[in-house]
Amino acid sequence: MPMLSDPSTKYLPYPEVPFPEGYIRKWPAKRTTVAPRWLSTDLRDGNQALVNPMNNTTKLELFKLLVKIGFKEIEIAYPSASELEFQFCRDLIENNEIPDDVAVQIITPARADLLTKSVAALAGAKHAIIHLYNATSPVFREVVFRNSKEQTIDLTLNAVRLLKKLTEEETARSGTHFTLNYCLETFSQTEPEFAVELGNKVLEEWGRATPDDPVLFNLAATVECGPSNQYADLVEYFSNNIKNREAVRLSIHPHNDRGTAVAAAELGLLAGGDRIEGCLLGNGERTGNVDLITLALNLYSQGVSPKLDFSNLPEIVKVVCRCNESAVPVRYPYAGTLVFSAFAGTHQDAIKKGLDAQEKRWKEVERTGKGIKSWAMPYIPVDPKDLGYSYENLIRVSSQSGKAGTAYVVKQNMGLDLPRRMQVSFYGVVQTECEKSGKEMTTALITNAFKMHYSLSAKPMGRLHLQSFRFFPLSPSGEPSSPISDYSDEPFSSASASTENQESLVRFEGQMIIDGKPRTIQGDGKGTVAAVLDALKSDLDLELEIGETYSDTTNADNVAHAKTATFVELLAPGSSPSKSGAGSNWGVGVSSDVATSKCRALISAANGLANDRHFPRARMVFTPRRSPSVQRQVSDVWLKDVKLRTGHSVPKTPDYERTDILASS
């Protein structure tokens, strides 16, 4: 049968709440500034909705988790329904599993024959709450129970009267303090005037409500039949008209039939609600009860302490899902595995910029002592670390991602902060790989692609591999002298300043592995960079020019000396790279010495431009007498397992050459 073209012929809209003429609602102008009282119904309302209800051992595990999270009121059973439920109550009490500051609640219908066992189940507890309920809406009164309003009132008051007697006797016997929680089942479908009338009669019959020992009224949206604003109107109407309001606490109990239980609960609090009843992850009949995790963390994200601890949310979710034999959708608020993940390039770019900006802002707060380290992040409303997540899952790279995503992964896992145009260039590599596989590029795959593309290895990975090198100063006549021992501070340029004289000429001599064979290349220039470029041109016929350059400092946890990461772009003479990086190639070099990192970056970049070109045969190279005390050698073990991290200055000593740029290979 198809959907109706005119559903008004079958479905009635929700009725208006009968506020006085000219009445101005209070709840739209309010804000929630403190946490409500929380009641977990996981062990009863949630349990009854499971395909395979929990056994008492599993219920005890979940009870202990609820106590650990911080719940002070927990509904534990329907003791008159089965011996198993009754025994669970007794086990908790007799085995001293209930902390002194935790009240346990049981549920019972307003039936005289079930009340005695319900009260007996709680004997000996320090604080017990009786959840007494009966359905009050017209469809239940007239169709299910075939009762009039008057008969419904009589049924309710008779149960309250007996419950009062039984609890007074049990208090005298065991000292247990009892609180009444009267539930107007199907409140959201009950006439507002009748709900208030019944509530006032219950309050009068109980007779012992005070501000210090209030009666709870459970305003249950047993079936969510109207929008959240209508539920708030119902709560505000009841709050305005119930008598002895200071001795009454309104308990909000939304279900999720329309998918708006969280909104209804939040608006219900604004409308006068004092307490929230629900389940972790929204477990419950049909579409479920309201999710207490979402509600609590919504408050938390607004700077309001929920008084519940979800610092290890992944573990909490794991326990709840195991106990309930259920699963959580990956996009479920806060608890889903992908809620703190971004795949889209625009999202990733915003998050990366947000993290960088926030880091600077927080450092300024630390430096000045002014302001607070407030969380302000695009797309991420709450810090994942507060909930037990790391940032590793924050940016996930697929074919829909962009340069910022891959750059973030490289920075987080290799300590290398790539310049913008290099980000664009490297993402082209990642995107190609991603499109080939049709799958997500994991952190390990991105890291490996970076090392392969930029030949970052202690062993040859491309056609060109730098094993070691030396620089010699050249005399005005061009004769080399002893190798240079310190050249760390040279600016990155292929030519020296116009004021530089002839004495600044240097010779580069590099021990290389070229196409798998040892070879020495040599070149002269004004400065180390120009000398390396001259060697590539004169010995390998690779004529290249410097494009964009960038350097950053990194530091490893287990190495005392900082390192320099150099990024250099090389291109053919006369060409100019596009914004996308086409027409040029980037290289990366890392070392505790600036000049060494430059040399490695130049050879790395040249590797990408060598392609399949033919290199000239090796020529004779002048090798001056070596001086062991000042000889410059670069070990093949410069890429060992040390983790890079940014933010430290570079020492001029070249004695430390290790880095973990290959840590995950």
Coordinates of N, CA and C in Angstrom, one line a residue, residues 7-131:
P7 N -2.0 12.7 3.9 CA -2.0 11.9 5.2 C -3.0 12.5 6.3
S8 N -3.5 13.7 6.1 CA -4.4 14.2 7.1 C -5.7 13.4 7.1
T9 N -6.0 12.6 6.1 CA -7.2 11.8 6.2 C -7.0 10.6 7.1
K10 N -5.8 10.4 7.6 CA -5.5 9.2 8.4 C -4.9 9.6 9.7
Y11 N -4.0 10.6 9.7 CA -3.2 11.0 10.9 C -3.6 12.4 11.4
L12 N -3.8 12.5 12.7 CA -4.2 13.7 13.4 C -2.9 14.4 13.9
P13 N -2.9 15.8 13.7 CA -1.8 16.5 14.2 C -1.8 16.6 15.8
Y14 N -0.7 16.9 16.4 CA -0.6 17.0 17.8 C -1.5 18.1 18.3
P15 N -2.1 18.0 19.5 CA -3.0 19.1 20.0 C -2.2 20.2 20.6
E16 N -2.8 21.4 20.6 CA -2.1 22.5 21.3 C -2.2 22.3 22.8
V17 N -1.3 22.8 23.5 CA -1.3 22.8 25.0 C -2.1 24.0 25.5
P18 N -3.1 23.8 26.4 CA -4.0 24.9 26.7 C -3.5 25.9 27.7
F19 N -2.4 26.7 27.3 CA -2.0 27.8 28.1 C -3.0 28.9 28.1
P20 N -3.1 29.7 29.1 CA -4.0 30.8 29.1 C -3.8 31.8 28.0
E21 N -4.8 32.5 27.6 CA -4.6 33.4 26.5 C -3.6 34.5 26.8
G22 N -2.7 34.7 25.9 CA -1.7 35.7 26.1 C -0.4 35.2 26.9
Y23 N -0.5 33.9 27.2 CA 0.7 33.4 28.0 C 1.9 33.4 27.1
I24 N 3.0 33.8 27.8 CA 4.3 33.8 27.1 C 5.2 32.6 27.6
R25 N 5.5 31.7 26.8 CA 6.3 30.5 27.2 C 7.7 31.0 27.8
K26 N 8.1 30.3 28.9 CA 9.3 30.6 29.6 C 10.5 29.9 29.0
W27 N 10.3 28.6 28.6 CA 11.4 27.8 28.2 C 12.2 28.3 27.0
P28 N 11.7 29.0 26.0 CA 12.5 29.4 24.9 C 13.6 30.4 25.4
A29 N 13.4 31.1 26.5 CA 14.4 32.1 26.9 C 15.4 31.6 27.9
K30 N 15.3 30.3 28.3 CA 16.2 29.8 29.3 C 17.4 29.1 28.7
R31 N 18.4 28.9 29.6 CA 19.6 28.2 29.2 C 19.8 27.1 30.3
T32 N 20.4 26.0 30.0 CA 20.7 25.0 31.0 C 22.2 25.3 31.4
T33 N 22.3 25.6 32.7 CA 23.6 25.9 33.2 C 24.1 25.0 34.3
V34 N 23.3 24.0 34.7 CA 23.8 23.0 35.6 C 23.3 21.6 35.1
A35 N 24.0 20.6 35.6 CA 23.6 19.2 35.2 C 22.3 18.8 35.9
P36 N 21.4 18.1 35.2 CA 20.2 17.5 35.9 C 20.6 16.4 36.7
R37 N 19.6 15.8 37.5 CA 19.8 14.5 38.1 C 19.6 13.5 36.9
W38 N 20.5 12.5 37.0 CA 20.5 11.5 36.0 C 19.9 10.1 36.5
L39 N 19.1 9.5 35.8 CA 18.7 8.1 36.2 C 19.0 7.2 35.0
S40 N 19.8 6.2 35.2 CA 20.0 5.2 34.1 C 19.0 4.1 34.3
T41 N 18.3 3.8 33.1 CA 17.4 2.7 33.1 C 17.9 1.5 32.3
D42 N 19.2 1.5 32.1 CA 19.8 0.4 31.3 C 19.5 -1.0 31.8
L43 N 19.5 -1.2 33.1 CA 19.3 -2.5 33.6 C 17.8 -3.0 33.6
R44 N 16.9 -2.1 33.3 CA 15.5 -2.5 33.3 C 14.8 -2.1 32.0
D45 N 14.6 -0.8 31.8 CA 14.0 -0.4 30.6 C 14.8 -0.8 29.3
G46 N 16.1 -0.7 29.4 CA 17.0 -1.1 28.3 C 17.0 -2.6 28.2
N47 N 17.1 -3.3 29.3 CA 17.2 -4.7 29.3 C 16.0 -5.4 28.7
Q48 N 14.8 -4.9 29.0 CA 13.6 -5.5 28.5 C 13.5 -5.4 26.9
A49 N 14.3 -4.5 26.4 CA 14.2 -4.3 24.9 C 15.2 -5.2 24.2
L50 N 16.0 -6.0 24.9 CA 17.1 -6.8 24.3 C 16.5 -8.1 23.7
V51 N 17.0 -8.5 22.6 CA 16.6 -9.8 22.0 C 17.0 -10.9 23.0
N52 N 18.2 -10.8 23.6 CA 18.6 -11.8 24.7 C 18.9 -11.0 25.9
P53 N 17.9 -10.9 26.9 CA 18.1 -10.1 28.1 C 19.3 -10.6 28.8
M54 N 19.9 -9.6 29.5 CA 21.1 -9.9 30.3 C 20.9 -10.8 31.4
N55 N 21.8 -11.7 31.7 CA 21.7 -12.5 33.0 C 22.3 -11.6 34.1
N56 N 22.1 -12.1 35.3 CA 22.5 -11.2 36.5 C 24.0 -10.9 36.6
T57 N 24.8 -11.8 36.1 CA 26.2 -11.5 36.1 C 26.6 -10.4 35.2
T58 N 25.9 -10.4 34.0 CA 26.2 -9.3 33.1 C 25.6 -8.0 33.6
K59 N 24.4 -8.1 34.2 CA 23.8 -6.9 34.8 C 24.7 -6.3 35.9
L60 N 25.3 -7.1 36.7 CA 26.2 -6.6 37.7 C 27.4 -5.9 37.1
E61 N 27.9 -6.4 36.0 CA 29.1 -5.8 35.3 C 28.6 -4.4 34.8
L62 N 27.4 -4.3 34.2 CA 27.0 -3.0 33.7 C 26.6 -2.1 34.9
F63 N 26.1 -2.6 36.0 CA 25.8 -1.8 37.2 C 27.1 -1.1 37.7
K64 N 28.1 -1.9 37.8 CA 29.4 -1.4 38.3 C 30.0 -0.3 37.3
L65 N 29.7 -0.5 36.0 CA 30.2 0.6 35.1 C 29.4 1.8 35.3
L66 N 28.1 1.7 35.5 CA 27.2 2.9 35.7 C 27.7 3.7 37.0
V67 N 28.0 2.9 38.0 CA 28.5 3.6 39.3 C 29.8 4.3 39.0
K68 N 30.7 3.6 38.2 CA 32.0 4.2 37.9 C 31.9 5.5 37.1
I69 N 30.9 5.5 36.2 CA 30.7 6.7 35.4 C 30.2 7.9 36.2
G70 N 29.5 7.5 37.3 CA 29.0 8.6 38.2 C 27.5 8.7 38.4
F71 N 26.8 7.7 37.9 CA 25.3 7.8 38.1 C 25.0 7.6 39.6
K72 N 24.1 8.4 40.1 CA 23.7 8.4 41.5 C 22.3 7.8 41.7
E73 N 21.6 7.6 40.6 CA 20.3 6.9 40.6 C 20.2 5.9 39.4
I74 N 20.0 4.7 39.8 CA 20.0 3.6 38.8 C 18.8 2.7 38.9
E75 N 18.0 2.6 37.9 CA 16.9 1.7 37.9 C 17.4 0.2 37.6
I76 N 17.1 -0.7 38.6 CA 17.8 -2.0 38.5 C 17.0 -3.1 38.1
A77 N 15.6 -3.1 38.3 CA 14.9 -4.3 38.0 C 13.4 -4.0 38.0
Y78 N 12.6 -5.0 37.6 CA 11.2 -5.1 37.7 C 10.9 -6.4 38.6
P79 N 11.1 -6.2 39.9 CA 11.2 -7.4 40.8 C 10.0 -8.3 40.8
S80 N 8.8 -7.7 40.6 CA 7.6 -8.5 40.6 C 7.3 -9.3 39.4
A81 N 8.2 -9.1 38.3 CA 8.0 -9.7 37.0 C 8.6 -11.1 37.0
S82 N 9.7 -11.3 37.7 CA 10.4 -12.6 37.7 C 11.2 -12.8 38.9
E83 N 11.5 -14.0 39.3 CA 12.4 -14.3 40.4 C 13.8 -13.8 40.1
L84 N 14.2 -13.9 38.8 CA 15.6 -13.5 38.5 C 15.7 -12.0 38.7
E85 N 14.7 -11.2 38.4 CA 14.8 -9.8 38.7 C 14.8 -9.5 40.2
F86 N 14.0 -10.2 40.9 CA 13.9 -10.0 42.3 C 15.3 -10.3 43.0
Q87 N 15.8 -11.4 42.5 CA 17.1 -11.9 43.1 C 18.2 -10.9 42.8
F88 N 18.2 -10.2 41.7 CA 19.2 -9.3 41.4 C 19.2 -8.1 42.4
C89 N 18.0 -7.7 42.7 CA 17.9 -6.6 43.7 C 18.5 -7.1 45.1
R90 N 18.1 -8.3 45.5 CA 18.6 -8.8 46.7 C 20.2 -9.0 46.7
D91 N 20.7 -9.4 45.6 CA 22.1 -9.6 45.5 C 22.9 -8.3 45.7
L92 N 22.4 -7.3 45.0 CA 23.0 -6.0 45.1 C 23.1 -5.5 46.5
I93 N 21.9 -5.6 47.2 CA 21.8 -5.1 48.6 C 22.6 -6.0 49.6
E94 N 22.4 -7.3 49.5 CA 23.0 -8.2 50.5 C 24.5 -8.3 50.3
N95 N 25.0 -8.1 49.1 CA 26.5 -8.2 48.8 C 27.2 -6.8 48.9
N96 N 26.4 -5.8 49.3 CA 27.0 -4.4 49.5 C 27.6 -3.9 48.2
E97 N 26.9 -4.1 47.1 CA 27.4 -3.6 45.8 C 26.9 -2.1 45.6
I98 N 26.0 -1.6 46.4 CA 25.4 -0.3 46.2 C 26.2 0.8 47.1
P99 N 26.9 1.7 46.5 CA 27.5 2.8 47.3 C 26.5 3.6 48.1
D100 N 26.9 4.1 49.2 CA 26.0 4.9 50.1 C 25.3 6.1 49.4
D101 N 26.0 6.6 48.4 CA 25.5 7.8 47.7 C 24.7 7.5 46.5
V102 N 24.4 6.2 46.2 CA 23.7 5.8 45.0 C 22.3 5.3 45.5
A103 N 21.2 5.8 44.9 CA 19.9 5.3 45.1 C 19.5 4.3 44.0
V104 N 18.9 3.2 44.4 CA 18.4 2.2 43.4 C 16.9 2.4 43.2
Q105 N 16.5 2.2 42.0 CA 15.1 2.3 41.7 C 14.6 1.0 41.1
I106 N 13.3 0.6 41.4 CA 12.7 -0.5 40.8 C 11.4 0.0 40.2
I107 N 10.8 -0.7 39.3 CA 9.6 -0.3 38.6 C 8.5 -1.3 38.9
T108 N 7.3 -0.8 39.1 CA 6.1 -1.7 39.3 C 4.9 -1.0 38.8
P109 N 3.9 -1.7 38.2 CA 2.7 -1.1 37.8 C 1.8 -0.8 39.0
A110 N 0.8 0.0 38.8 CA 0.0 0.4 40.0 C -1.0 -0.7 40.2
R111 N -0.5 -1.8 40.7 CA -1.4 -3.0 41.0 C -1.1 -3.4 42.4
A112 N -2.1 -3.5 43.2 CA -1.9 -3.9 44.6 C -1.2 -5.2 44.8
D113 N -1.5 -6.2 44.0 CA -0.9 -7.5 44.1 C 0.6 -7.6 43.9
L114 N 1.1 -6.6 43.3 CA 2.6 -6.6 42.9 C 3.4 -5.7 43.9
L115 N 2.8 -4.9 44.6 CA 3.5 -3.9 45.4 C 4.3 -4.5 46.6
T116 N 3.7 -5.5 47.2 CA 4.4 -6.1 48.4 C 5.7 -6.7 48.0
K117 N 5.8 -7.4 46.9 CA 7.0 -8.0 46.5 C 8.0 -6.9 46.0
S118 N 7.5 -5.9 45.4 CA 8.3 -4.8 44.9 C 9.1 -4.1 46.1
V119 N 8.3 -3.8 47.2 CA 8.9 -3.2 48.3 C 9.9 -4.1 49.0
A120 N 9.5 -5.4 49.1 CA 10.4 -6.4 49.8 C 11.8 -6.5 49.0
A121 N 11.7 -6.3 47.7 CA 13.0 -6.4 46.9 C 14.0 -5.4 47.3
L122 N 13.5 -4.3 47.9 CA 14.4 -3.1 48.2 C 14.7 -3.1 49.7
A123 N 14.3 -4.0 50.5 CA 14.5 -3.9 51.9 C 16.0 -4.0 52.3
G124 N 16.4 -3.0 53.1 CA 17.8 -2.9 53.5 C 18.6 -2.0 52.7
A125 N 18.1 -1.5 51.5 CA 18.8 -0.5 50.8 C 18.8 0.8 51.5
K126 N 19.9 1.6 51.4 CA 19.9 2.9 52.1 C 18.8 3.8 51.5
H127 N 18.8 4.0 50.2 CA 17.8 4.9 49.5 C 17.2 4.1 48.3
A128 N 15.9 4.0 48.4 CA 15.2 3.2 47.3 C 14.1 4.1 46.7
I129 N 14.0 4.0 45.4 CA 12.9 4.8 44.7 C 12.0 3.8 44.0
I130 N 10.7 4.0 44.3 CA 9.6 3.2 43.7 C 9.1 3.9 42.5
H131 N 9.3 3.3 41.3 CA 8.8 3.8 40.1 C 7.4 3.2 39.8

